[in-house]
PDB file of C-alpha atoms in Angstrom:
ATOM      1  CA  MET A   1      15.536  -1.100 -20.081  1.00  0.00           C
ATOM      2  CA  HIS A   2      12.473  -2.586 -18.601  1.00  0.00           C
ATOM      3  CA  SER A   3       9.219  -2.265 -20.444  1.00  0.00           C
ATOM      4  CA  LEU A   4       6.110  -0.742 -19.036  1.00  0.00           C
ATOM      5  CA  ASP A   5       4.459  -4.127 -19.049  1.00  0.00           C
ATOM      6  CA  SER A   6       6.901  -5.618 -16.523  1.00  0.00           C
ATOM      7  CA  TYR A   7       5.920  -2.919 -14.007  1.00  0.00           C
ATOM      8  CA  LEU A   8       2.241  -3.254 -14.686  1.00  0.00           C
ATOM      9  CA  PHE A   9       2.673  -7.036 -14.264  1.00  0.00           C
ATOM     10  CA  ILE A  10       4.333  -6.617 -10.864  1.00  0.00           C
ATOM     11  CA  SER A  11       1.705  -4.162  -9.701  1.00  0.00           C
ATOM     12  CA  SER A  12      -1.248  -6.363 -10.817  1.00  0.00           C
ATOM     13  CA  MET A  13       0.296  -9.190  -8.940  1.00  0.00           C
ATOM     14  CA  LEU A  14       0.586  -6.981  -5.824  1.00  0.00           C
ATOM     15  CA  PHE A  15      -2.996  -5.809  -6.329  1.00  0.00           C
ATOM     16  CA  CYS A  16      -4.346  -9.351  -6.577  1.00  0.00           C
ATOM     17  CA  LEU A  17      -2.461 -10.408  -3.409  1.00  0.00           C
ATOM     18  CA  GLY A  18      -4.051  -7.396  -1.658  1.00  0.00           C
ATOM     19  CA  VAL A  19      -7.522  -8.309  -2.847  1.00  0.00           C
ATOM     20  CA  PHE A  20      -6.933 -11.835  -1.732  1.00  0.00           C
ATOM     21  CA  GLY A  21      -5.844 -10.567   1.824  1.00  0.00           C
ATOM     22  CA  VAL A  22      -8.953  -8.329   1.987  1.00  0.00           C
ATOM     23  CA  MET A  23     -11.280 -11.077   0.989  1.00  0.00           C
ATOM     24  CA  THR A  24      -9.848 -13.910   3.227  1.00  0.00           C
ATOM     25  CA  ARG A  25      -8.619 -12.161   6.344  1.00  0.00           C
ATOM     26  CA  ARG A  26     -11.001 -11.740   9.162  1.00  0.00           C
ATOM     27  CA  ASN A  27      -8.677  -9.821  11.608  1.00  0.00           C
ATOM     28  CA  ALA A  28      -9.357  -6.009  10.942  1.00  0.00           C
ATOM     29  CA  ILE A  29      -5.708  -5.166  10.978  1.00  0.00           C
ATOM     30  CA  ALA A  30      -4.846  -7.870   8.560  1.00  0.00           C
ATOM     31  CA  VAL A  31      -7.607  -6.404   6.305  1.00  0.00           C
ATOM     32  CA  LEU A  32      -5.913  -3.005   6.684  1.00  0.00           C
ATOM     33  CA  MET A  33      -2.607  -4.562   5.525  1.00  0.00           C
ATOM     34  CA  GLY A  34      -4.320  -5.847   2.410  1.00  0.00           C
ATOM     35  CA  VAL A  35      -5.598  -2.379   1.659  1.00  0.00           C
ATOM     36  CA  GLU A  36      -2.079  -1.072   1.989  1.00  0.00           C
ATOM     37  CA  LEU A  37      -0.957  -3.594  -0.623  1.00  0.00           C
ATOM     38  CA  ILE A  38      -3.716  -2.479  -2.929  1.00  0.00           C
ATOM     39  CA  LEU A  39      -2.724   1.233  -2.559  1.00  0.00           C
ATOM     40  CA  ASN A  40       0.970   0.370  -3.158  1.00  0.00           C
ATOM     41  CA  ALA A  41       0.009  -1.391  -6.435  1.00  0.00           C
ATOM     42  CA  ALA A  42      -1.985   1.615  -7.581  1.00  0.00           C
ATOM     43  CA  ASN A  43       0.974   3.793  -6.728  1.00  0.00           C
ATOM     44  CA  ILE A  44       3.443   1.737  -8.762  1.00  0.00           C
ATOM     45  CA  ASN A  45       1.016   2.136 -11.720  1.00  0.00           C
ATOM     46  CA  PHE A  46       0.946   5.996 -11.265  1.00  0.00           C
ATOM     47  CA  VAL A  47       4.752   6.245 -11.183  1.00  0.00           C
ATOM     48  CA  ALA A  48       5.275   3.749 -13.996  1.00  0.00           C
ATOM     49  CA  PHE A  49       2.892   5.570 -16.289  1.00  0.00           C
ATOM     50  CA  SER A  50       4.600   8.694 -15.331  1.00  0.00           C
ATOM     51  CA  LYS A  51       8.005   7.469 -16.460  1.00  0.00           C
ATOM     52  CA  PHE A  52       6.814   5.923 -19.684  1.00  0.00           C
ATOM     53  CA  ASN A  53       4.850   9.132 -20.638  1.00  0.00           C
ATOM     54  CA  GLY A  54       8.012  11.061 -21.130  1.00  0.00           C
ATOM     55  CA  MET A  55       8.818  11.557 -17.474  1.00  0.00           C
ATOM     56  CA  ASN A  56       5.545  13.488 -16.944  1.00  0.00           C
ATOM     57  CA  LEU A  57       5.756  14.349 -13.142  1.00  0.00           C
ATOM     58  CA  ASP A  58       2.030  14.573 -12.641  1.00  0.00           C
ATOM     59  CA  GLY A  59       1.952  10.907 -11.883  1.00  0.00           C
ATOM     60  CA  HIS A  60       4.507  11.518  -9.136  1.00  0.00           C
ATOM     61  CA  ILE A  61       2.227  14.059  -7.562  1.00  0.00           C
ATOM     62  CA  PHE A  62      -0.669  11.709  -7.643  1.00  0.00           C
ATOM     63  CA  GLY A  63       1.620   9.045  -6.001  1.00  0.00           C
ATOM     64  CA  LEU A  64       2.460  11.605  -3.305  1.00  0.00           C
ATOM     65  CA  PHE A  65      -1.184  12.285  -2.652  1.00  0.00           C
ATOM     66  CA  VAL A  66      -2.068   8.590  -2.494  1.00  0.00           C
ATOM     67  CA  ILE A  67       0.699   8.072   0.134  1.00  0.00           C
ATOM     68  CA  VAL A  68      -0.687  10.973   2.178  1.00  0.00           C
ATOM     69  CA  LEU A  69      -4.229   9.630   1.914  1.00  0.00           C
ATOM     70  CA  ALA A  70      -2.923   6.082   2.978  1.00  0.00           C
ATOM     71  CA  ALA A  71      -1.472   7.672   6.111  1.00  0.00           C
ATOM     72  CA  ALA A  72      -4.691   9.453   6.992  1.00  0.00           C
ATOM     73  CA  GLU A  73      -6.728   6.286   6.329  1.00  0.00           C
ATOM     74  CA  ALA A  74      -4.370   4.127   8.421  1.00  0.00           C
ATOM     75  CA  ALA A  75      -4.689   6.574  11.407  1.00  0.00           C
ATOM     76  CA  VAL A  76      -8.418   6.703  11.264  1.00  0.00           C
ATOM     77  CA  ALA A  77      -8.771   3.005  10.569  1.00  0.00           C
ATOM     78  CA  LEU A  78      -6.649   1.986  13.558  1.00  0.00           C
ATOM     79  CA  ALA A  79      -8.580   4.389  15.870  1.00  0.00           C
ATOM     80  CA  ILE A  80     -11.869   2.792  14.730  1.00  0.00           C
ATOM     81  CA  ILE A  81     -10.322  -0.719  15.233  1.00  0.00           C
ATOM     82  CA  ILE A  82      -9.221   0.265  18.750  1.00  0.00           C
ATOM     83  CA  ASN A  83     -12.768   1.398  19.493  1.00  0.00           C
ATOM     84  CA  ILE A  84     -14.297  -1.843  18.121  1.00  0.00           C
ATOM     85  CA  TYR A  85     -11.797  -3.753  20.359  1.00  0.00           C
ATOM     86  CA  ASN A  86     -12.845  -1.794  23.492  1.00  0.00           C
ATOM     87  CA  ASN A  87     -16.531  -2.450  22.707  1.00  0.00           C
ATOM     88  CA  LEU A  88     -16.460  -5.939  21.409  1.00  0.00           C
ATOM     89  CA  ASN A  89     -13.232  -7.360  22.854  1.00  0.00           C
ATOM     90  CA  SER A  90     -12.426  -8.744  19.402  1.00  0.00           C
ATOM     91  CA  ILE A  91     -11.369  -7.322  16.137  1.00  0.00           C
ATOM     92  CA  ASN A  92     -12.876  -9.936  13.944  1.00  0.00           C
ATOM     93  CA  VAL A  93     -14.670  -7.850  11.243  1.00  0.00           C
ATOM     94  CA  ASP A  94     -17.606 -10.393  11.249  1.00  0.00           C
ATOM     95  CA  ASP A  95     -18.288  -9.606  14.941  1.00  0.00           C
ATOM     96  CA  ALA A  96     -18.692  -5.853  14.069  1.00  0.00           C
ATOM     97  CA  ALA A  97     -21.851  -6.440  11.951  1.00  0.00           C
ATOM     98  CA  GLU A  98     -24.353  -4.438  14.160  1.00  0.00           C
ATOM     99  CA  LEU A  99     -25.366  -0.866  13.490  1.00  0.00           C
ATOM    100  CA  ARG A 100     -26.698  -0.088  16.924  1.00  0.00           C
ATOM    101  CA  GLN A 101     -25.433   0.723  20.304  1.00  0.00           C
TER     102      GLN A 101
ATOM    103  CA  MET B   1      23.431  -6.498 -13.652  1.00  0.00           C
ATOM    104  CA  ALA B   2      20.597  -3.847 -13.314  1.00  0.00           C
ATOM    105  CA  GLU B   3      18.180  -6.394 -14.863  1.00  0.00           C
ATOM    106  CA  LEU B   4      19.142  -8.882 -12.097  1.00  0.00           C
ATOM    107  CA  VAL B   5      18.742  -6.490  -9.366  1.00  0.00           C
ATOM    108  CA  PHE B   6      15.324  -5.354 -10.684  1.00  0.00           C
ATOM    109  CA  TRP B   7      13.974  -8.841 -10.765  1.00  0.00           C
ATOM    110  CA  PHE B   8      15.442  -9.544  -7.293  1.00  0.00           C
ATOM    111  CA  VAL B   9      13.655  -6.461  -5.837  1.00  0.00           C
ATOM    112  CA  ALA B  10      10.440  -7.489  -7.660  1.00  0.00           C
ATOM    113  CA  ALA B  11      10.697 -10.994  -6.305  1.00  0.00           C
ATOM    114  CA  ILE B  12      11.152  -9.734  -2.683  1.00  0.00           C
ATOM    115  CA  THR B  13       8.103  -7.508  -3.063  1.00  0.00           C
ATOM    116  CA  ILE B  14       5.928 -10.278  -4.421  1.00  0.00           C
ATOM    117  CA  ILE B  15       7.061 -13.004  -2.114  1.00  0.00           C
ATOM    118  CA  SER B  16       6.793 -10.921   1.044  1.00  0.00           C
ATOM    119  CA  ALA B  17       3.358  -9.719  -0.049  1.00  0.00           C
ATOM    120  CA  GLY B  18       2.408 -13.341  -0.280  1.00  0.00           C
ATOM    121  CA  PHE B  19       3.681 -13.722   3.304  1.00  0.00           C
ATOM    122  CA  VAL B  20       1.584 -10.708   4.423  1.00  0.00           C
ATOM    123  CA  VAL B  21      -1.678 -12.328   3.137  1.00  0.00           C
ATOM    124  CA  LEU B  22      -0.878 -15.989   3.944  1.00  0.00           C
ATOM    125  CA  ASN B  23       0.974 -16.049   7.269  1.00  0.00           C
ATOM    126  CA  ASN B  24      -1.034 -17.042  10.272  1.00  0.00           C
ATOM    127  CA  GLN B  25       0.891 -14.910  12.842  1.00  0.00           C
ATOM    128  CA  LEU B  26      -0.088 -11.229  12.744  1.00  0.00           C
ATOM    129  CA  ILE B  27       3.251  -9.900  13.809  1.00  0.00           C
ATOM    130  CA  TYR B  28       5.039 -11.842  11.143  1.00  0.00           C
ATOM    131  CA  SER B  29       2.561 -10.468   8.598  1.00  0.00           C
ATOM    132  CA  ALA B  30       3.594  -6.956   9.633  1.00  0.00           C
ATOM    133  CA  VAL B  31       7.287  -7.696   9.336  1.00  0.00           C
ATOM    134  CA  ALA B  32       6.670  -9.183   5.830  1.00  0.00           C
ATOM    135  CA  LEU B  33       4.862  -5.924   5.050  1.00  0.00           C
ATOM    136  CA  LEU B  34       8.040  -4.081   5.944  1.00  0.00           C
ATOM    137  CA  PHE B  35       9.836  -5.975   3.152  1.00  0.00           C
ATOM    138  CA  THR B  36       7.070  -5.362   0.680  1.00  0.00           C
ATOM    139  CA  LEU B  37       7.247  -1.626   1.307  1.00  0.00           C
ATOM    140  CA  PHE B  38      11.013  -1.552   0.916  1.00  0.00           C
ATOM    141  CA  GLY B  39      10.661  -3.536  -2.367  1.00  0.00           C
ATOM    142  CA  VAL B  40       8.143  -1.022  -3.642  1.00  0.00           C
ATOM    143  CA  ALA B  41      10.501   1.749  -2.760  1.00  0.00           C
ATOM    144  CA  GLY B  42      13.120  -0.118  -4.727  1.00  0.00           C
ATOM    145  CA  ILE B  43      10.847  -0.283  -7.706  1.00  0.00           C
ATOM    146  CA  TYR B  44      10.337   3.405  -7.526  1.00  0.00           C
ATOM    147  CA  VAL B  45      13.990   3.918  -7.773  1.00  0.00           C
ATOM    148  CA  PHE B  46      13.984   1.893 -10.955  1.00  0.00           C
ATOM    149  CA  LEU B  47      11.295   4.322 -12.246  1.00  0.00           C
ATOM    150  CA  TRP B  48      13.535   7.194 -11.606  1.00  0.00           C
ATOM    151  CA  ALA B  49      11.244   8.460  -8.794  1.00  0.00           C
ATOM    152  CA  ASP B  50      13.862   9.210  -6.142  1.00  0.00           C
ATOM    153  CA  PHE B  51      11.574  11.659  -4.133  1.00  0.00           C
ATOM    154  CA  ILE B  52       8.698   9.194  -4.044  1.00  0.00           C
ATOM    155  CA  ALA B  53      10.913   6.374  -2.877  1.00  0.00           C
ATOM    156  CA  GLY B  54      12.161   8.519  -0.064  1.00  0.00           C
ATOM    157  CA  ILE B  55       8.681   9.482   0.907  1.00  0.00           C
ATOM    158  CA  GLN B  56       7.583   5.801   0.705  1.00  0.00           C
ATOM    159  CA  ILE B  57      10.246   4.780   3.251  1.00  0.00           C
ATOM    160  CA  LEU B  58       9.562   7.857   5.523  1.00  0.00           C
ATOM    161  CA  VAL B  59       5.808   7.530   5.615  1.00  0.00           C
ATOM    162  CA  TYR B  60       5.008   3.890   5.031  1.00  0.00           C
ATOM    163  CA  VAL B  61       7.841   2.202   6.851  1.00  0.00           C
ATOM    164  CA  GLY B  62       8.363   4.945   9.413  1.00  0.00           C
ATOM    165  CA  GLY B  63       4.784   5.935  10.009  1.00  0.00           C
ATOM    166  CA  ILE B  64       2.023   3.453   8.756  1.00  0.00           C
ATOM    167  CA  LEU B  65       3.930   0.322   9.712  1.00  0.00           C
ATOM    168  CA  VAL B  66       4.571   1.538  13.161  1.00  0.00           C
ATOM    169  CA  LEU B  67       0.931   2.513  13.557  1.00  0.00           C
ATOM    170  CA  VAL B  68      -0.041  -0.979  12.387  1.00  0.00           C
ATOM    171  CA  ILE B  69       2.257  -2.579  14.908  1.00  0.00           C
ATOM    172  CA  PHE B  70       0.945  -0.300  17.640  1.00  0.00           C
ATOM    173  CA  GLY B  71      -2.577  -1.373  16.503  1.00  0.00           C
ATOM    174  CA  ILE B  72      -1.637  -5.122  16.866  1.00  0.00           C
ATOM    175  CA  MET B  73      -0.208  -4.559  20.291  1.00  0.00           C
ATOM    176  CA  LEU B  74      -3.161  -2.440  21.621  1.00  0.00           C
ATOM    177  CA  THR B  75      -5.813  -4.968  20.383  1.00  0.00           C
ATOM    178  CA  ASN B  76      -4.444  -8.217  21.760  1.00  0.00           C
ATOM    179  CA  LYS B  77      -3.662  -9.437  25.129  1.00  0.00           C
ATOM    180  CA  ILE B  78       0.017  -9.988  24.456  1.00  0.00           C
ATOM    181  CA  LYS B  79       1.480 -13.005  25.999  1.00  0.00           C
ATOM    182  CA  SER B  80       3.716 -13.931  23.126  1.00  0.00           C
ATOM    183  CA  VAL B  81       4.438 -12.632  19.630  1.00  0.00           C
ATOM    184  CA  ARG B  82       2.508 -15.523  18.178  1.00  0.00           C
ATOM    185  CA  ILE B  83      -0.861 -13.748  17.787  1.00  0.00           C
ATOM    186  CA  SER B  84      -2.684 -16.162  15.402  1.00  0.00           C
ATOM    187  CA  HIS B  85      -5.567 -15.245  13.396  1.00  0.00           C
ATOM    188  CA  LYS B  86      -7.362 -17.322  10.911  1.00  0.00           C
ATOM    189  CA  SER B  87      -8.299 -16.740   7.344  1.00  0.00           C
ATOM    190  CA  MET B  88     -11.489 -18.016   5.878  1.00  0.00           C
ATOM    191  CA  GLN B  89     -12.631 -19.297   2.535  1.00  0.00           C
ATOM    192  CA  GLN B  90      -9.075 -19.242   1.022  1.00  0.00           C
ATOM    193  CA  GLY B  91     -10.121 -21.415  -1.856  1.00  0.00           C
ATOM    194  CA  VAL B  92     -12.794 -19.227  -3.125  1.00  0.00           C
ATOM    195  CA  GLY B  93     -10.702 -16.056  -2.441  1.00  0.00           C
ATOM    196  CA  GLY B  94      -7.700 -17.622  -4.167  1.00  0.00           C
ATOM    197  CA  ALA B  95      -9.848 -18.513  -7.216  1.00  0.00           C
ATOM    198  CA  VAL B  96     -11.266 -14.953  -7.439  1.00  0.00           C
ATOM    199  CA  ALA B  97      -7.856 -13.357  -7.034  1.00  0.00           C
ATOM    200  CA  LEU B  98      -6.236 -15.658  -9.531  1.00  0.00           C
ATOM    201  CA  TRP B  99      -8.966 -14.953 -12.045  1.00  0.00           C
ATOM    202  CA  LEU B 100      -8.541 -11.308 -11.532  1.00  0.00           C
ATOM    203  CA  PHE B 101      -4.771 -11.629 -12.118  1.00  0.00           C
ATOM    204  CA  ILE B 102      -5.189 -13.562 -15.376  1.00  0.00           C
ATOM    205  CA  PHE B 103      -7.814 -11.102 -16.603  1.00  0.00           C
ATOM    206  CA  LEU B 104      -5.493  -8.159 -15.692  1.00  0.00           C
ATOM    207  CA  SER B 105      -2.478  -9.786 -17.332  1.00  0.00           C
ATOM    208  CA  ILE B 106      -4.283 -10.427 -20.531  1.00  0.00           C
ATOM    209  CA  ALA B 107      -5.853  -6.914 -20.607  1.00  0.00           C
ATOM    210  CA  LEU B 108      -2.597  -5.130 -19.914  1.00  0.00           C
ATOM    211  CA  SER B 109      -0.538  -7.171 -22.411  1.00  0.00           C
ATOM    212  CA  LYS B 110      -3.067  -6.499 -25.131  1.00  0.00           C
ATOM    213  CA  ALA B 111      -3.613  -2.808 -24.463  1.00  0.00           C
ATOM    214  CA  PRO B 112      -1.844  -0.476 -26.817  1.00  0.00           C
ATOM    215  CA  TRP B 113      -0.017   1.773 -24.433  1.00  0.00           C
ATOM    216  CA  ALA B 114       1.187   5.238 -25.838  1.00  0.00           C
ATOM    217  CA  VAL B 115       4.789   5.012 -24.637  1.00  0.00           C
ATOM    218  CA  SER B 116       7.093   7.876 -25.194  1.00  0.00           C
ATOM    219  CA  GLU B 117      10.713   7.813 -24.240  1.00  0.00           C
ATOM    220  CA  ALA B 118      12.336  10.155 -21.820  1.00  0.00           C
ATOM    221  CA  ILE B 119      15.884  10.865 -20.675  1.00  0.00           C
ATOM    222  CA  GLU B 120      16.714  10.151 -17.081  1.00  0.00           C
ATOM    223  CA  PRO B 121      16.460  13.333 -14.967  1.00  0.00           C
ATOM    224  CA  SER B 122      19.154  14.258 -12.558  1.00  0.00           C
ATOM    225  CA  GLY B 123      16.521  14.523  -9.755  1.00  0.00           C
ATOM    226  CA  THR B 124      12.748  15.094  -9.455  1.00  0.00           C
ATOM    227  CA  VAL B 125      12.605  16.896  -6.145  1.00  0.00           C
ATOM    228  CA  ARG B 126      12.907  20.366  -7.785  1.00  0.00           C
ATOM    229  CA  GLU B 127      10.293  19.756 -10.398  1.00  0.00           C
ATOM    230  CA  ILE B 128       7.892  18.214  -7.794  1.00  0.00           C
ATOM    231  CA  GLY B 129       8.293  21.176  -5.607  1.00  0.00           C
ATOM    232  CA  ILE B 130       7.613  23.541  -8.401  1.00  0.00           C
ATOM    233  CA  LEU B 131       4.556  21.661  -9.470  1.00  0.00           C
ATOM    234  CA  LEU B 132       3.252  21.454  -5.841  1.00  0.00           C
ATOM    235  CA  LEU B 133       3.341  25.213  -5.518  1.00  0.00           C
ATOM    236  CA  THR B 134       2.032  26.078  -8.933  1.00  0.00           C
ATOM    237  CA  ASP B 135      -0.270  23.728 -10.694  1.00  0.00           C
ATOM    238  CA  TYR B 136      -1.272  21.586  -7.706  1.00  0.00           C
ATOM    239  CA  LEU B 137      -1.346  24.273  -4.981  1.00  0.00           C
ATOM    240  CA  LEU B 138      -5.087  23.984  -4.184  1.00  0.00           C
ATOM    241  CA  PRO B 139      -4.985  20.037  -4.025  1.00  0.00           C
ATOM    242  CA  PHE B 140      -1.868  20.445  -1.768  1.00  0.00           C
ATOM    243  CA  GLU B 141      -3.649  22.704   0.587  1.00  0.00           C
ATOM    244  CA  ILE B 142      -6.819  20.603   0.586  1.00  0.00           C
ATOM    245  CA  ILE B 143      -4.858  17.413   1.336  1.00  0.00           C
ATOM    246  CA  SER B 144      -2.938  19.081   4.200  1.00  0.00           C
ATOM    247  CA  LEU B 145      -6.355  20.082   5.704  1.00  0.00           C
ATOM    248  CA  LEU B 146      -7.664  16.569   5.208  1.00  0.00           C
ATOM    249  CA  LEU B 147      -4.592  15.050   6.951  1.00  0.00           C
ATOM    250  CA  LEU B 148      -5.014  17.542   9.882  1.00  0.00           C
ATOM    251  CA  GLY B 149      -8.670  16.616  10.073  1.00  0.00           C
ATOM    252  CA  ALA B 150      -7.981  12.891  10.001  1.00  0.00           C
ATOM    253  CA  LEU B 151      -5.244  13.062  12.648  1.00  0.00           C
ATOM    254  CA  ILE B 152      -7.466  15.077  15.065  1.00  0.00           C
ATOM    255  CA  GLY B 153     -10.292  12.778  14.257  1.00  0.00           C
ATOM    256  CA  ALA B 154      -8.126   9.674  15.023  1.00  0.00           C
ATOM    257  CA  ALA B 155      -6.933  11.254  18.393  1.00  0.00           C
ATOM    258  CA  VAL B 156     -10.452  12.055  19.410  1.00  0.00           C
ATOM    259  CA  LEU B 157     -11.834   8.593  18.390  1.00  0.00           C
ATOM    260  CA  SER B 158      -9.063   6.668  20.173  1.00  0.00           C
ATOM    261  CA  ARG B 159      -9.224   8.709  23.313  1.00  0.00           C
ATOM    262  CA  GLY B 160     -12.603   7.267  24.527  1.00  0.00           C
ATOM    263  CA  ASP B 161     -14.662   9.034  27.000  1.00  0.00           C
ATOM    264  CA  ALA B 162     -12.073  10.819  29.125  1.00  0.00           C
TER     265      ALA B 162
END
């Protein structure tokens, strides 16, 4: 039906939008949303290659692991963001540029 | 018909992803992210990945998106839903992203992918379960430990000095 290229095209579009978000956003939560877009793009690639490689389910397992890692990453990132907010009263990533107490 | 539905789902995914990175109101970005995640789940359905599509909706929409919205609410003094935030250097960022996209499209259209056809399976849950408890048993256990550690770490970090 659809070729592999159309899926790769969609996922590269999603990836570039995510990279754009990570580069231009300054709110830490918006940066996190960009990272989620990038992870989803990678996951589409995993599942697409799995289908077009004779329904090899290894790609699905990788996709599953990526989703679990994204959940862990979001939990830790939001905890860090809330701490930054409590300390600096802002979640602009440019404000959090100091490595001292 | 299926062709039409596929491109409709793909368009929803891409357009709402554009909203996520371009909208100036944080809550609106989060709501657009909801549609992107649903669209990606739809693409998984077209790729015969029923289990991954279900997990995508359960974990991303039910878990991560709710976490993100909690994060937005906990880090802003909410007076209205219009929490604005600015982007910077959109020109340069857009140029870099566009260049990356053109590069990727050329690369993936020229690459000789080794494609092999497959028949549509009746379901993938059984095979994924068997794989997770045989070939991928050790990664499965490690990732469950990692998830446990990450969640405990998140709870400890966000509790502050109690």
